[in-house]
Amino acid sequence: MNLYPFVMEILQVLILLAIGPAFVGWVRVLKCWAQGRSSAGLFQPYRDLRKLFSKDVVLAENASWIFRFMPYLVFGTAVLAGGIIPILSTDLPLAATADVIVLVSLFAIARFFTALAGMDIGTAFGGMGASREMTVASLAEPAMLMAIFTMSLASRSTSLSYMAQLVMSGQSVLRPSIVFALLAFILITLAETGRIPVDNPATHLELTMIHEAMILEYSGRHLALIEWASMMKLFLFTALGIAVFAPWGIASSADLLAVAAALFFMLLKLGAAGIVLVLIETGLAKMRLFRLTEFLGSAFLLATLGMLSYFILE
Amino acid sequence: MNPGPVDLASLSVIILLCAPLLVSLLSRSQRLLIYSGFALTAAASLLAVFAGAWTVWSGETQKLIMLIGLPDLPFHLRLDPLAGFFLVVIGLLSFFVSVYSIGYVKGFLGKRSVTSLAIFYCLFLAGMYMVVLSDDALIFLISWEVMAAASYFLVMFEDERIENRRAAFLYMVVAHVGAIAILLSFGVLAGLATGFGSFSGYTFDAMRSAHFPVEWATVAFLLSFFGFAAKAGVIPLHVWLPEAHPVAPSNVSALMSGVMLKTAIYGIIRVTFDLIRVFPWWWGAIVLVFGLVSAVMGVLYALMQHDLKRLLAYHSVENIGIILIGIGLAMIFTAFKLPLLAALALTAGIYHTLNHAMFKGLLFMGAGAVLHATHERNMEEMGGLIHLMPWTAALFLIGCISISALPPFNGFVSEWLTFQAFLLSPSLPSPLLKLLIPMGAALLALTGALAAACFVKAFGVTFLGHWRGHHRPNVREADWPMRMGMIMAAAACLLLGILPTLAIGWMDAVPQQLIGASIGTSAGAFGWMWLTPVAYQRASYSGPIVFFGILGIVIAAYLLLHVRPGAIHRVPIWDCGFEKIDQRMQYNATSFAMPIRRIFGFLFNVKERVRTSQQTVHKAFPKKLYYSLHVRDRFWGWLYKPVIRASFWGSRKVGRLQQGRIQAYLIYSFVTIIVLLVFLR
């Protein structure tokens, strides 16, 4: 029996767990440089996680099992998603578990439980975060689907590995539809991973929080799991974007050299993605909640334009 | 002769028709009545499930002609895979609800007699089974009316309240306007099948073998679609649904919402795919557009509700929309001679039919358990019930996840199949459709995401946080029969979610019968674990791996983190150090939906008023603040108000004929006779 795909599967999950925090560290370092501050280094997220894991849990009196279950579930869906997205190799045993639509729904179930946990304690913050998160998500989801739809028109598939393989096989040139879909995807990624201008991951100010508001009451290992999962989520969305739009370098054969090259290209692309993210985040200000309609509306419009241009131009 | 499925199904109907006799005999001892009555309906439902499952499994069609009814017009019964499938849908949920009812109906003991509830419950079930079994227009309409009348009396059960009477009346009016349309549609079809001179065209067999000119077929289709849409609650004919479902007893609302609406779906499929068979693509487009509008508007209206059962009722509108999307796509694909794609879309539609019956039944049963315990339907007064009703909360949560189309539960699978059908629309030959149909997929994605938002709200406000009301009732967990009904429905939701390949393989006979193609072999090509609707390169989903994968990682993470004993300290709420928090500061249903209300506010008729109390020291520090919000259905004002006004106006005009004097009435009779003699000699 061929062990190679299983080895790659395990390797991918390990990379996800290990490099997820480093990617966030990289973005923070870049941000500090861009804003003229001195940074805490690439490894600060690991130290944060270790600190949180070693602390006791402080739990509100009326927290139900949903509150305690949520961190594990969010972590679980993120790890499972890491086994499905082709990060290093397109030849994965779990790749057929889910296509892009299922993958988006996996993130949706994590969000569903996060929002419920936000409402569990019964504070105004939690409810506020839950309400805002679900509103943003419901506007982002149609745009996300349109972007995926545009990409799947060319490959006639929603299976990620297959889409990546087809792009890599070289028949794809830079088409207008891809550019539109990519722009839409970037906007949606900002919304889904809670970055500026939609949400601010660094803030704990009452009026601007979305994601942080839902997890205010968490502490100790629960908080560590949530933080880790949200770092992985940023990594996963970037990897998803890479797999769909720029998969060159991902190994498609069982070859040690190919895997090493895949690792190298992945780091390179992640580094570049971090730079793009930081440029966006330093260039923009956080938006008012009700301006988000326009923001996500334009994402939807871009994706729709991409699809129209596929039918009209290509 | 060995008894076949159709004999079993008719036995089940006979049991249900005889049960009212037994029930009325037992009306002296109500407790015994509940046990025996609902045990009988549960048994009859199981028989129906068995008969239906057997038929779909074997793919055979059985007929039965009953020599009762009008002279020369015998009743025809027929059990084919389509009927069998719907028999399973109806029977399965009726079984769960019958078990649940044993517990739920006991809540009325000592308050009012439940004899009428039990009698009409049996007749209601019998009516639904007969609708599905009937094979001629006559018995179809009779069963349709039995179903409508029985459900009318069930909605009227607590008739001392004016809202129940109003809701039941509205329901009756809409149901009958719809029934007239269906009657006319069958009239057109029967007349065209054998000519208007003979009666023999009333059987479905005669309609099947006839060829209809397209314009008359269109008339028949539009009439029947109107009639069935009125029953299914398709927007804009949905107004009766959010009125009637909340006021009915919860076990009845579970059945009305879960399966009675499905008889209308059955009717649409039967008339288009089986009786008319050949149709232009734009019929499908009509169904698709109405489906999309119902889906999006249904969920948006649901988000604005704070009555738990009303919210669920609007979600039925949404889900009927999703089912119609599948059916509409199947019709478009059929019209363009793409049978495989049509089979995929139809499978998505009927799979969602089955799924919706399960999770909506579960949710209404859960809402009934909450109502039973708290005597409260208004979510703004609830909260924190997860601590008092742990079973109901967990089961209701399963329903919420399923209806929000989240993996690994069942609602996700059918919506995913619908998405796949959408993604295949570029194979259509028409460029216009290629461009427009994908927009529908975006609307479906919007629907799914909004449904998730709505059920975070429904579950979060009802079960999480603190109790929001002023008076805290003595809440007790639902009893075992109620729990069992919900547990079985929840198990069905999970199984249909993680084993979709088996379910699709089983229901394969339905698209095979109607379209002549099926997706069972390609969907299950890689074994029961993998669902590959078209081809594995195209898309694949593995429910078991998603479910057990997440479960495995969760357990592993939990165990790893509990190697080292870490203490959990239970403390008062932190809330950023804000100490004066109380339960009135929590987000409630209205505030949760506020951002969405603001974004999509143009679709509603929103009246929002804020008033501060007069007695204050300073304008900036009012002592009290009054807030009132009314969100109304726009369709009521647009469509129904004018009709109501016109009918009142018409009645007033006609009412002038009533003089109250005998001379005038004699003149009317005289004139009528003269006119008849002159014109109808």
mmCIF file of C-alpha atoms in Angstrom, chain A residues 3-109:
data_model
loop_
_atom_site.group_PDB
_atom_site.id
_atom_site.type_symbol
_atom_site.label_atom_id
_atom_site.label_comp_id
_atom_site.label_asym_id
_atom_site.label_seq_id
_atom_site.Cartn_x
_atom_site.Cartn_y
_atom_site.Cartn_z
ATOM 1 C CA LEU A 3 2.063 5.278 2.246
ATOM 2 C CA TYR A 4 3.072 8.509 0.582
ATOM 3 C CA PRO A 5 -0.354 10.255 0.630
ATOM 4 C CA PHE A 6 -0.815 9.451 4.306
ATOM 5 C CA VAL A 7 2.617 10.802 5.159
ATOM 6 C CA MET A 8 1.783 13.980 3.283
ATOM 7 C CA GLU A 9 -1.521 14.218 5.094
ATOM 8 C CA ILE A 10 0.167 14.058 8.493
ATOM 9 C CA LEU A 11 2.890 16.427 7.367
ATOM 10 C CA GLN A 12 0.300 18.949 6.244
ATOM 11 C CA VAL A 13 -1.531 18.902 9.535
ATOM 12 C CA LEU A 14 1.735 19.299 11.416
ATOM 13 C CA ILE A 15 2.723 22.221 9.213
ATOM 14 C CA LEU A 16 -0.662 23.786 9.788
ATOM 15 C CA LEU A 17 -0.313 23.472 13.551
ATOM 16 C CA ALA A 18 3.293 24.675 13.547
ATOM 17 C CA ILE A 19 3.351 27.403 10.910
ATOM 18 C CA GLY A 20 -0.087 28.889 11.619
ATOM 19 C CA PRO A 21 1.166 30.898 14.630
ATOM 20 C CA ALA A 22 4.372 31.829 12.832
ATOM 21 C CA PHE A 23 2.390 33.252 9.945
ATOM 22 C CA VAL A 24 0.454 35.475 12.336
ATOM 23 C CA GLY A 25 3.785 36.393 13.945
ATOM 24 C CA TRP A 26 5.128 37.324 10.525
ATOM 25 C CA VAL A 27 2.151 39.542 9.807
ATOM 26 C CA ARG A 28 2.559 41.254 13.178
ATOM 27 C CA VAL A 29 6.287 41.785 12.623
ATOM 28 C CA LEU A 30 5.649 43.304 9.222
ATOM 29 C CA LYS A 31 2.960 45.499 10.672
ATOM 30 C CA CYS A 32 5.287 46.788 13.344
ATOM 31 C CA TRP A 33 7.902 47.589 10.741
ATOM 32 C CA ALA A 34 5.367 49.310 8.547
ATOM 33 C CA GLN A 35 4.179 51.431 11.455
ATOM 34 C CA GLY A 36 7.668 52.195 12.785
ATOM 35 C CA ARG A 37 7.332 50.190 15.978
ATOM 36 C CA SER A 38 9.710 47.544 17.263
ATOM 37 C CA SER A 39 8.211 44.065 17.094
ATOM 38 C CA ALA A 40 8.003 41.259 19.597
ATOM 39 C CA GLY A 41 9.474 38.846 17.107
ATOM 40 C CA LEU A 42 8.212 36.037 14.941
ATOM 41 C CA PHE A 43 7.713 33.650 17.830
ATOM 42 C CA GLN A 44 5.600 35.760 20.141
ATOM 43 C CA PRO A 45 2.376 33.887 19.194
ATOM 44 C CA TYR A 46 3.965 30.614 20.382
ATOM 45 C CA ARG A 47 4.855 32.196 23.705
ATOM 46 C CA ASP A 48 1.312 33.499 24.034
ATOM 47 C CA LEU A 49 -0.117 30.074 23.352
ATOM 48 C CA ARG A 50 2.222 28.404 25.831
ATOM 49 C CA LYS A 51 1.298 30.911 28.472
ATOM 50 C CA LEU A 52 -2.411 30.363 27.915
ATOM 51 C CA PHE A 53 -2.099 26.584 27.920
ATOM 52 C CA SER A 54 -0.372 26.584 31.276
ATOM 53 C CA LYS A 55 -3.023 28.716 32.963
ATOM 54 C CA ASP A 56 -6.108 27.552 34.816
ATOM 55 C CA VAL A 57 -9.529 28.054 33.305
ATOM 56 C CA VAL A 58 -11.763 30.711 34.790
ATOM 57 C CA LEU A 59 -15.313 29.963 33.798
ATOM 58 C CA ALA A 60 -18.453 32.010 34.342
ATOM 59 C CA GLU A 61 -20.951 30.428 36.723
ATOM 60 C CA ASN A 62 -23.699 30.009 34.200
ATOM 61 C CA ALA A 63 -21.569 28.724 31.316
ATOM 62 C CA SER A 64 -23.191 25.679 29.737
ATOM 63 C CA TRP A 65 -21.578 22.802 27.891
ATOM 64 C CA ILE A 66 -21.762 24.758 24.634
ATOM 65 C CA PHE A 67 -19.334 27.277 26.056
ATOM 66 C CA ARG A 68 -16.858 24.557 26.979
ATOM 67 C CA PHE A 69 -17.359 22.533 23.821
ATOM 68 C CA MET A 70 -16.840 25.411 21.382
ATOM 69 C CA PRO A 71 -13.008 25.742 21.629
ATOM 70 C CA TYR A 72 -12.532 22.069 20.852
ATOM 71 C CA LEU A 73 -14.937 22.167 17.946
ATOM 72 C CA VAL A 74 -13.359 25.268 16.422
ATOM 73 C CA PHE A 75 -9.965 23.666 16.769
ATOM 74 C CA GLY A 76 -11.238 20.396 15.291
ATOM 75 C CA THR A 77 -12.749 21.975 12.190
ATOM 76 C CA ALA A 78 -9.568 23.963 11.554
ATOM 77 C CA VAL A 79 -7.377 20.867 11.790
ATOM 78 C CA LEU A 80 -9.722 18.880 9.567
ATOM 79 C CA ALA A 81 -9.699 21.674 6.998
ATOM 80 C CA GLY A 82 -5.902 21.509 7.061
ATOM 81 C CA GLY A 83 -6.104 17.907 5.933
ATOM 82 C CA ILE A 84 -8.328 18.795 2.993
ATOM 83 C CA ILE A 85 -6.751 21.890 1.434
ATOM 84 C CA PRO A 86 -3.775 20.984 -0.777
ATOM 85 C CA ILE A 87 -1.031 22.868 1.050
ATOM 86 C CA LEU A 88 1.930 20.724 0.078
ATOM 87 C CA SER A 89 0.546 18.010 -2.122
ATOM 88 C CA THR A 90 -2.536 17.458 -4.242
ATOM 89 C CA ASP A 91 -2.435 13.736 -3.574
ATOM 90 C CA LEU A 92 -4.187 13.524 -0.213
ATOM 91 C CA PRO A 93 -6.417 10.729 1.032
ATOM 92 C CA LEU A 94 -8.710 13.260 2.709
ATOM 93 C CA ALA A 95 -8.891 15.580 -0.285
ATOM 94 C CA ALA A 96 -12.092 13.941 -1.504
ATOM 95 C CA THR A 97 -13.739 14.442 1.889
ATOM 96 C CA ALA A 98 -14.800 17.917 0.999
ATOM 97 C CA ASP A 99 -14.912 20.229 -1.949
ATOM 98 C CA VAL A 100 -14.706 24.001 -1.626
ATOM 99 C CA ILE A 101 -18.359 24.353 -0.678
ATOM 100 C CA VAL A 102 -18.037 21.834 2.139
ATOM 101 C CA LEU A 103 -14.873 23.561 3.272
ATOM 102 C CA VAL A 104 -16.635 26.905 3.522
ATOM 103 C CA SER A 105 -19.382 25.160 5.489
ATOM 104 C CA LEU A 106 -16.805 23.699 7.859
ATOM 105 C CA PHE A 107 -15.756 27.223 8.741
ATOM 106 C CA ALA A 108 -19.440 28.103 9.000
ATOM 107 C CA ILE A 109 -20.089 25.470 11.649
#
